[in-house]
Amino acid sequence: MLLLSLLLPFAAAAAPPADYVNTAISRTVELGGAIARVSTQFSVKALVDSPGAYHLALAGEGDAVPAFWEVTAGGKVLDVTLPTSDCSPSTVQIDLGRLKKDETTTIALLQLLAHTIEPLPKVIEQSDPQYLRWTTNSTYVDSWYLTDVERIKIRSPTANILSHGSVSSTYARDNTVTKASSTVTLGPFTSLPATLGGDVPRQPFNVHYETREPVVGLKTLKRSAEVSHWGGNLNIQDEMNLVNNGPKLKGHFNRLAHMQSRFHAASPAQIFKEFSLRLPASAHSAYYYDTIGNVSWSHFRPGTSSKRPKSRAVDSVLELKPRYPLLGGWNYSFTMGYDMPLEDVLKSDGSRKVLGVPFMTSWQDLLVEDAEMNIILPEGATNIEVFAPFPADISRWTHKTYLDSTGRPAITLRKSLCTENHAQTVYVTYTYSSGAQLQKPLTVAAVIGGLFILGFGLRRVDYSLDKKTA
Amino acid sequence: MSKVDSYASVKSLHASLPPFSPLISVDMLPYIALICISAFFVLTFTFSTLPKSRNPLPELGTGLLASGLAGIGIVALFCTVGVYV
């Protein structure tokens, strides 16, 4: 079955034809600190022969589009683009091919939701436990079609769930909400009408739970990837503005209590002390500094390249510690970077080059409010094309640095609300001839040649004060 | 190179092409820097000792050669010390 997906602007008022029914919907919500990960399986049955496209809602009426979303069918990720219009609810049309009446198929939707989790209480003492509350505007799965059976599971990171919302028993035979350890199960709900474009009222739902990991985010992430053909090197540098989005501290920070907590089995959950980043296997010469200077509390463990026989690639690990512990609401800005061989990311077809650079380093359960990536190509690169794995604002400019004459072409990609799933590769193709590569040594040679010509002329100038007579 | 017009096609192209190799081996750059810059200094000294004559060819030739060696040597030197230009 050939599956094609096409995204079209969809008017909020018009409901699609009732050509499908959801025989079963199963949703799992994994609650974290900053991100809620929602996985939904739709078992879909065609009600007519050759039905039209299946309308899959990405969010409810008035809700923001998820920070990341992905539609899978038949085990393959569908090539879907983000909505270009401001229609609500955001909906994707998926062509399921020529289905016969009563034929079924399965669609999987992955969503990463941002700004749906908040600390509650918002202010706590230094040693208090940390609680978060996840809120959704609609209990049921947003769908344009009737649903026979629907079940929703919400998993908390710990078994300590203080409270949760309630659900109407209109569409439930037995219990509407059951709690078992760290899982809250809603439903099963049966014979659910279309929740979108119909009369089903939206019911908000929330889960108030404990988390034992600090809630961190990046206000801004600025990545710079600089290509050097002469040095055969790619330099990646990240400027990060880290913030602890957990509950704010009540009172003053107690350094003594913080130092003593190191000897306890569990230190306060909201204090962010250290983190690790997985870097490419061939990364080397890692560095880490902030506004004060080099931060020596770091450890770099180089990885193993897979080029050696009988070995698989092992990522490098960079373990970093902020200069001070981060409590709720505290910020820390720093710069980290590393080099890697250019041959690992750049492929060559004569003078045409294809470069693949990761947009950001994968960091689990982290939300980046604003991410910016600058790709700096070598001086003399032409015919530049950019291929991003997701829609982003792209601009071009010229960067000047050491030994440059005309400057290096640079590309900037900007995207907001980035998650770990945005750590994908950005591809850039460009033309870079051997003649262009000689531009830099010729520039240096020209400057020094000019000095020689100046010296040639100055040697012939008579500097004597008294004219000698013959 | 085949035409690329989508992310999927450039991704498969990137996977299929051979890796980049620099014009001059990176391992040779420190030696090239040493030799070229040393030769540049020697030629500059020679330039300064050349007699002034109406025939500019010896001086210009020496200067030209020294400039070329300096161009290559300085680029190699920058790469050697970690400033990848």
Coordinates of C-alpha atoms in Angstrom, one line a residue, chain A residues 1-459:
Chain A
M1 CA 0.0 0.0 0.0
L2 CA 1.6 3.2 -1.1
L3 CA 1.2 5.8 1.6
L4 CA 1.5 9.4 0.6
S5 CA 1.0 12.3 3.0
L6 CA 0.0 15.7 2.0
L7 CA -0.5 18.6 4.2
L8 CA -3.2 21.1 3.2
P9 CA -4.6 24.1 5.0
F10 CA -7.8 23.0 6.6
A11 CA -10.6 25.3 7.5
A12 CA -11.6 25.1 11.1
A13 CA -15.4 25.1 10.5
A14 CA -15.6 22.3 7.9
A15 CA -15.5 18.7 9.1
P16 CA -14.2 16.0 6.8
P17 CA -16.5 13.3 5.3
A18 CA -17.2 10.5 7.7
D19 CA -15.3 7.9 5.5
Y20 CA -13.4 6.4 8.4
V21 CA -14.0 5.2 11.9
N22 CA -11.3 4.7 14.6
T23 CA -11.9 1.1 15.7
A24 CA -9.3 1.7 18.5
I25 CA -7.2 4.5 19.8
S26 CA -4.4 3.8 22.3
R27 CA -2.5 6.8 23.7
T28 CA 0.5 6.8 26.0
V29 CA 1.7 10.0 27.7
E30 CA 5.2 9.9 29.1
L31 CA 5.6 12.8 31.6
G32 CA 9.0 14.3 32.1
G33 CA 10.3 17.6 33.4
A34 CA 10.1 19.9 30.4
I35 CA 8.6 17.7 27.7
A36 CA 5.5 15.5 27.6
R37 CA 6.0 12.7 25.1
V38 CA 2.7 11.5 23.6
S39 CA 2.5 8.3 21.4
T40 CA -0.9 7.5 19.8
Q41 CA -1.9 4.5 17.8
F42 CA -4.9 4.9 15.5
S43 CA -6.5 1.7 14.2
V44 CA -8.6 3.0 11.3
K45 CA -11.3 1.3 9.3
A46 CA -12.6 2.6 6.0
L47 CA -16.4 2.9 5.8
V48 CA -16.6 3.2 2.0
D49 CA -14.5 2.0 -0.9
S50 CA -11.6 4.3 -1.8
P51 CA -12.2 6.8 0.9
G52 CA -10.5 10.2 0.8
A53 CA -7.6 11.3 2.9
Y54 CA -7.6 10.6 6.6
H55 CA -7.7 13.8 8.6
L56 CA -5.3 13.5 11.5
A57 CA -5.4 16.3 14.1
L58 CA -2.1 17.3 15.6
A59 CA -3.7 19.4 18.4
G60 CA -7.0 20.4 19.7
E61 CA -9.0 23.6 19.0
G62 CA -7.0 26.6 20.0
D63 CA -4.0 24.5 21.1
A64 CA -0.5 25.2 19.9
V65 CA 1.1 22.8 17.4
P66 CA 3.4 20.3 19.2
A67 CA 7.1 21.2 19.4
F68 CA 7.8 18.1 17.5
W69 CA 5.5 15.6 15.8
E70 CA 5.9 12.6 13.5
V71 CA 3.4 10.4 11.6
T72 CA 4.3 6.8 10.9
A73 CA 2.4 4.3 8.9
G74 CA 3.5 0.8 8.0
G75 CA 6.7 1.3 10.0
K76 CA 7.8 4.2 7.8
V77 CA 7.9 7.8 8.8
L78 CA 5.7 9.8 6.4
D79 CA 7.1 12.9 4.8
V80 CA 4.8 15.6 6.2
T81 CA 5.4 19.3 6.3
L82 CA 4.2 21.7 9.0
P83 CA 1.0 23.7 8.4
T84 CA 1.6 26.9 6.6
S85 CA -1.7 28.5 7.5
D86 CA -3.0 29.4 11.0
C87 CA -6.0 27.1 10.8
S88 CA -7.1 25.5 14.1
P89 CA -7.1 22.7 14.9
S90 CA -3.9 21.9 13.0
T91 CA -4.7 18.9 10.9
V92 CA -2.8 16.7 8.5
Q93 CA -4.4 14.9 5.5
I94 CA -3.0 11.4 5.0
D95 CA -3.6 9.5 1.8
L96 CA -4.0 5.9 2.8
G97 CA -4.3 4.6 -0.7
R98 CA -7.2 2.7 -2.2
L99 CA -8.7 1.1 0.8
K100 CA -11.7 -1.2 0.4
K101 CA -14.7 -0.9 2.6
D102 CA -14.1 -2.4 6.1
E103 CA -10.4 -2.6 5.4
T104 CA -8.2 -1.5 8.4
T105 CA -4.8 0.1 8.7
T106 CA -2.8 1.6 11.5
I107 CA -1.3 5.1 11.9
A108 CA 1.0 6.2 14.7
L109 CA 1.5 9.7 15.8
L110 CA 4.3 10.9 18.0
Q111 CA 4.0 14.3 19.7
L112 CA 6.4 16.2 22.0
L113 CA 4.5 18.8 23.9
A114 CA 6.2 21.9 25.3
H115 CA 4.9 24.3 28.0
T116 CA 2.3 21.8 29.3
I117 CA 4.2 21.1 32.5
E118 CA 4.7 23.6 35.3
P119 CA 6.1 23.4 38.8
L120 CA 3.6 23.3 41.5
P121 CA 4.2 24.6 44.1
K122 CA 6.1 27.3 42.3
V123 CA 8.4 28.1 45.3
I124 CA 10.0 25.5 47.6
E125 CA 12.7 25.3 50.2
Q126 CA 16.1 24.0 49.2
S127 CA 15.5 20.4 50.5
D128 CA 11.8 20.1 49.6
P129 CA 10.6 17.6 47.1
Q130 CA 9.8 18.8 43.6
Y131 CA 6.3 18.5 42.1
L132 CA 5.1 19.3 38.6
R133 CA 1.7 19.5 37.1
W134 CA 0.9 18.4 33.6
T135 CA -2.3 19.9 32.1
T136 CA -4.1 19.1 28.9
N137 CA -7.1 21.0 27.5
S138 CA -8.8 17.8 26.2
T139 CA -9.1 14.5 28.0
Y140 CA -10.0 12.5 24.9
V141 CA -7.9 12.2 21.8
D142 CA -8.7 14.9 19.3
S143 CA -10.2 13.2 16.3
W144 CA -12.5 14.1 13.4
Y145 CA -14.0 10.6 13.4
L146 CA -16.1 8.3 15.6
T147 CA -14.1 6.1 17.9
D148 CA -15.2 2.7 19.0
V149 CA -12.7 2.2 21.8
E150 CA -10.2 4.6 23.3
R151 CA -7.7 4.2 26.2
I152 CA -5.2 6.7 27.5
K153 CA -2.3 5.9 29.8
I154 CA -0.3 8.6 31.5
R155 CA 3.1 7.6 33.0
S156 CA 4.7 9.6 35.7
P157 CA 8.5 9.4 36.3
T158 CA 7.8 8.4 39.9
A159 CA 5.0 6.5 41.6
N160 CA 4.3 9.5 43.8
I161 CA 1.2 11.1 42.1
L162 CA -0.4 13.6 44.4
S163 CA -3.6 14.1 42.4
H164 CA -5.2 13.9 39.0
G165 CA -8.2 15.3 37.3
S166 CA -11.5 13.6 36.8
V167 CA -13.3 12.4 33.7
S168 CA -17.0 12.3 32.8
S169 CA -18.5 8.8 32.8
T170 CA -20.6 9.5 29.7
Y171 CA -18.5 7.3 27.5
A172 CA -17.1 4.9 30.1
R173 CA -18.7 1.6 31.2
D174 CA -16.6 1.1 34.3
N175 CA -14.0 3.2 36.0
T176 CA -13.0 6.3 34.2
V177 CA -9.7 6.8 35.9
T178 CA -7.6 4.1 37.5
K179 CA -4.2 4.6 39.2
A180 CA -1.6 1.9 39.5
S181 CA 1.9 2.8 40.7
S182 CA 3.2 5.4 38.4
T183 CA 0.5 5.0 35.7
V184 CA -2.9 6.7 35.5
T185 CA -5.2 5.0 33.0
L186 CA -8.2 6.8 31.5
G187 CA -11.0 4.7 30.1
P188 CA -11.6 2.6 28.2
F189 CA -14.1 5.0 26.5
T190 CA -16.5 3.5 24.0
S191 CA -18.6 4.9 21.2
L192 CA -16.9 8.2 21.4
P193 CA -18.2 10.8 18.8
A194 CA -15.9 13.0 16.9
T195 CA -14.3 15.3 19.4
L196 CA -13.5 17.9 16.8
G197 CA -16.2 19.8 14.8
G198 CA -18.9 18.3 17.0
D199 CA -20.7 18.9 20.3
V200 CA -18.4 17.0 22.6
P201 CA -17.3 19.5 25.2
R202 CA -13.6 19.7 25.9
Q203 CA -12.6 18.5 29.4
P204 CA -9.3 19.5 30.8
F205 CA -7.3 17.0 32.7
N206 CA -4.2 17.2 34.9
V207 CA -1.8 15.1 36.7
H208 CA 0.2 16.4 39.7
Y209 CA 3.3 14.3 40.3
E210 CA 6.7 14.2 41.8
T211 CA 9.9 14.3 39.7
R212 CA 13.4 13.6 41.1
E213 CA 15.3 15.2 38.3
P214 CA 16.0 18.9 37.8
V215 CA 13.9 20.6 35.1
V216 CA 16.3 22.3 32.9
G217 CA 16.0 24.1 29.6
L218 CA 17.9 26.3 27.2
K219 CA 16.7 29.8 26.7
T220 CA 19.0 30.2 23.7
L221 CA 21.3 27.8 21.8
K222 CA 23.6 29.3 19.3
R223 CA 25.6 26.7 17.3
S224 CA 28.4 27.5 14.9
A225 CA 29.8 25.0 12.5
E226 CA 33.0 26.2 10.7
V227 CA 34.4 24.2 7.8
S228 CA 38.1 24.3 7.0
H229 CA 39.3 22.5 3.9
W230 CA 43.0 23.3 4.4
G231 CA 42.9 22.0 8.0
G232 CA 40.5 19.1 7.1
N233 CA 38.5 20.1 10.2
L234 CA 35.0 20.9 11.3
N235 CA 34.7 23.0 14.4
I236 CA 31.4 22.9 16.3
Q237 CA 30.8 25.5 19.0
D238 CA 27.7 25.9 21.1
E239 CA 26.8 29.0 23.2
M240 CA 24.2 27.9 25.7
N241 CA 22.0 29.9 28.0
L242 CA 21.0 27.2 30.6
V243 CA 18.1 27.8 33.0
N244 CA 16.5 25.7 35.7
N245 CA 12.8 25.8 35.1
G246 CA 11.9 24.1 38.3
P247 CA 10.3 25.6 41.4
K248 CA 12.1 28.7 42.6
L249 CA 14.0 28.8 45.8
K250 CA 12.3 30.1 48.9
G251 CA 14.8 32.0 51.0
H252 CA 18.5 31.9 50.5
F253 CA 20.8 29.3 49.1
N254 CA 22.5 27.3 52.0
R255 CA 25.9 26.3 50.8
L256 CA 26.6 24.2 53.9
A257 CA 23.4 22.1 53.4
H258 CA 24.3 21.7 49.7
M259 CA 27.7 20.4 50.5
Q260 CA 26.3 18.1 53.2
S261 CA 23.8 16.7 50.8
R262 CA 26.6 15.1 48.8
F263 CA 26.9 12.5 51.6
H264 CA 23.2 11.7 51.6
A265 CA 21.6 9.0 49.5
A266 CA 19.6 11.5 47.5
S267 CA 20.3 15.2 47.0
P268 CA 17.5 17.7 46.5
A269 CA 15.8 17.0 43.1
Q270 CA 15.6 20.6 41.9
I271 CA 19.4 21.3 42.1
F272 CA 21.1 20.9 38.7
K273 CA 24.8 20.0 39.3
E274 CA 26.2 18.3 36.2
F275 CA 25.3 16.9 32.9
S276 CA 26.8 14.8 30.0
L277 CA 26.7 15.3 26.3
R278 CA 27.2 12.6 23.7
L279 CA 29.5 13.9 20.9
P280 CA 30.5 12.3 17.7
A281 CA 32.9 9.4 18.0
S282 CA 35.7 11.3 16.2
A283 CA 35.4 14.5 18.3
H284 CA 38.5 15.8 19.9
S285 CA 40.0 19.0 21.5
A286 CA 36.9 19.7 23.4
Y287 CA 36.7 23.0 25.3
Y288 CA 34.4 24.5 27.9
Y289 CA 34.4 28.1 29.2
D290 CA 32.1 30.8 30.5
T291 CA 32.3 34.6 30.9
I292 CA 34.9 34.2 33.7
G293 CA 37.1 31.9 31.8
N294 CA 37.9 28.2 31.4
V295 CA 35.8 25.9 33.5
S296 CA 38.1 23.1 34.7
W297 CA 35.2 21.0 36.1
S298 CA 34.8 18.9 33.0
H299 CA 35.9 15.6 31.7
F300 CA 36.1 14.5 28.1
R301 CA 36.1 10.8 27.2
P302 CA 37.0 10.3 23.6
G303 CA 35.0 7.8 21.6
T304 CA 36.1 5.1 19.2
S305 CA 35.7 5.5 15.5
S306 CA 34.2 2.5 13.6
K307 CA 37.0 2.8 11.0
R308 CA 39.1 0.4 12.9
P309 CA 38.5 -3.2 12.0
K310 CA 36.2 -5.3 14.3
S311 CA 35.1 -2.2 16.2
R312 CA 31.9 -0.3 16.4
A313 CA 31.6 3.4 16.9
V314 CA 31.4 4.6 20.4
D315 CA 30.3 8.1 21.0
S316 CA 32.6 10.6 22.8
V317 CA 31.2 11.8 26.1
L318 CA 31.7 15.3 27.5
E319 CA 30.9 15.6 31.2
L320 CA 30.3 19.1 32.3
K321 CA 29.6 20.8 35.6
P322 CA 28.3 24.4 35.8
R323 CA 30.5 26.7 37.8
Y324 CA 27.8 26.8 40.5
P325 CA 24.7 24.6 41.2
L326 CA 21.5 25.8 39.5
L327 CA 18.4 26.1 41.6
G328 CA 15.0 27.0 40.3
G329 CA 15.0 30.1 38.2
W330 CA 18.8 30.4 38.1
N331 CA 20.7 30.8 34.8
Y332 CA 24.1 29.9 33.6
S333 CA 25.7 30.8 30.3
F334 CA 28.6 29.0 28.8
T335 CA 30.4 28.0 25.6
M336 CA 31.5 24.5 24.7
G337 CA 33.0 23.2 21.5
Y338 CA 35.0 20.5 19.8
D339 CA 36.8 19.7 16.6
M340 CA 36.3 16.7 14.3
P341 CA 37.8 15.4 11.1
L342 CA 36.0 17.0 8.1
E343 CA 36.0 13.7 6.2
D344 CA 33.4 12.4 8.7
V345 CA 30.8 15.0 7.6
L346 CA 31.8 16.1 4.1
K347 CA 31.5 14.1 1.0
S348 CA 33.0 15.0 -2.3
D349 CA 32.0 14.5 -5.9
G350 CA 34.8 16.4 -7.8
S351 CA 34.3 20.1 -7.0
R352 CA 30.7 19.5 -5.7
K353 CA 30.6 18.9 -1.9
V354 CA 27.9 17.6 0.3
L355 CA 28.1 18.6 4.0
G356 CA 26.0 17.1 6.8
V357 CA 26.1 18.8 10.2
P358 CA 23.9 18.0 13.2
F359 CA 21.5 20.8 14.1
M360 CA 22.0 20.4 17.8
T361 CA 23.4 17.9 20.3
S362 CA 20.7 15.5 21.6
W363 CA 19.8 16.2 25.2
Q364 CA 17.0 14.1 26.7
D365 CA 13.9 15.9 28.2
L366 CA 15.3 19.4 27.3
L367 CA 13.4 22.2 25.6
V368 CA 15.3 24.8 23.6
E369 CA 13.3 28.0 23.4
D370 CA 15.3 29.5 20.5
A371 CA 17.9 27.6 18.5
E372 CA 20.2 29.1 15.9
M373 CA 22.7 27.3 13.8
N374 CA 25.4 29.1 11.7
I375 CA 27.2 27.0 9.1
I376 CA 30.3 28.8 7.9
L377 CA 31.6 27.5 4.6
P378 CA 35.1 28.0 3.2
E379 CA 36.0 31.2 1.3
G380 CA 35.2 30.8 -2.3
A381 CA 32.3 28.4 -2.0
T382 CA 29.5 28.9 -4.5
N383 CA 26.2 27.4 -5.6
I384 CA 25.1 26.8 -2.1
E385 CA 21.9 24.9 -1.3
V386 CA 20.6 24.1 2.2
F387 CA 18.4 21.1 3.0
A388 CA 16.9 21.2 6.5
P389 CA 15.1 18.2 8.1
F390 CA 12.3 20.4 9.4
P391 CA 11.0 23.9 8.4
A392 CA 13.3 26.6 9.7
D393 CA 14.1 30.3 9.0
I394 CA 17.1 30.4 6.7
S395 CA 19.2 33.4 6.0
R396 CA 22.6 34.0 4.3
W397 CA 25.4 36.3 5.2
T398 CA 29.2 36.7 4.9
H399 CA 31.6 35.9 7.8
K400 CA 35.1 37.4 8.0
T401 CA 37.8 35.9 10.1
Y402 CA 41.5 35.0 10.0
L403 CA 43.2 35.3 6.6
D404 CA 40.0 36.2 4.8
S405 CA 39.7 38.5 1.8
T406 CA 36.3 38.3 0.3
G407 CA 34.8 36.6 3.4
R408 CA 33.2 33.2 4.0
P409 CA 29.7 32.4 2.9
A410 CA 27.6 31.6 6.0
I411 CA 24.1 30.2 6.5
T412 CA 21.9 30.7 9.5
L413 CA 19.0 28.4 10.5
R414 CA 16.6 29.5 13.2
K415 CA 14.0 27.5 15.0
S416 CA 12.0 27.9 18.2
L417 CA 10.9 25.2 20.6
C418 CA 13.4 22.5 19.8
T419 CA 13.6 19.1 21.5
E420 CA 15.9 16.1 21.4
N421 CA 14.1 14.9 18.2
H422 CA 15.4 18.0 16.4
A423 CA 19.0 16.8 16.8
Q424 CA 19.0 15.8 13.1
T425 CA 21.4 16.5 10.3
V426 CA 21.3 19.6 8.1
Y427 CA 22.7 19.1 4.6
V428 CA 24.5 21.8 2.6
T429 CA 25.7 21.3 -1.0
Y430 CA 28.2 23.7 -2.5
T431 CA 30.8 24.0 -5.2
Y432 CA 34.4 24.4 -4.1
S433 CA 37.1 24.2 -6.8
S434 CA 40.8 23.7 -6.3
G435 CA 41.3 27.3 -7.6
A436 CA 39.0 28.6 -4.9
Q437 CA 41.1 26.7 -2.3
L438 CA 44.2 28.6 -3.4
Q439 CA 42.5 32.0 -2.7
K440 CA 43.8 32.1 0.9
P441 CA 47.5 31.4 0.2
L442 CA 47.4 33.7 -2.8
T443 CA 45.9 36.5 -0.6
V444 CA 48.7 36.1 2.0
A445 CA 51.3 36.0 -0.8
A446 CA 49.8 39.1 -2.4
V447 CA 50.1 41.1 0.9
I448 CA 53.7 40.0 1.5
G449 CA 54.5 40.6 -2.1
G450 CA 53.3 44.1 -1.7
L451 CA 55.7 44.5 1.2
F452 CA 58.5 43.3 -1.0
I453 CA 57.6 45.8 -3.7
L454 CA 57.5 48.5 -1.1
G455 CA 60.9 47.4 0.1
F456 CA 62.2 47.3 -3.5
G457 CA 61.2 50.9 -3.8
L458 CA 62.3 52.2 -0.4
R459 CA 65.8 50.7 -1.0

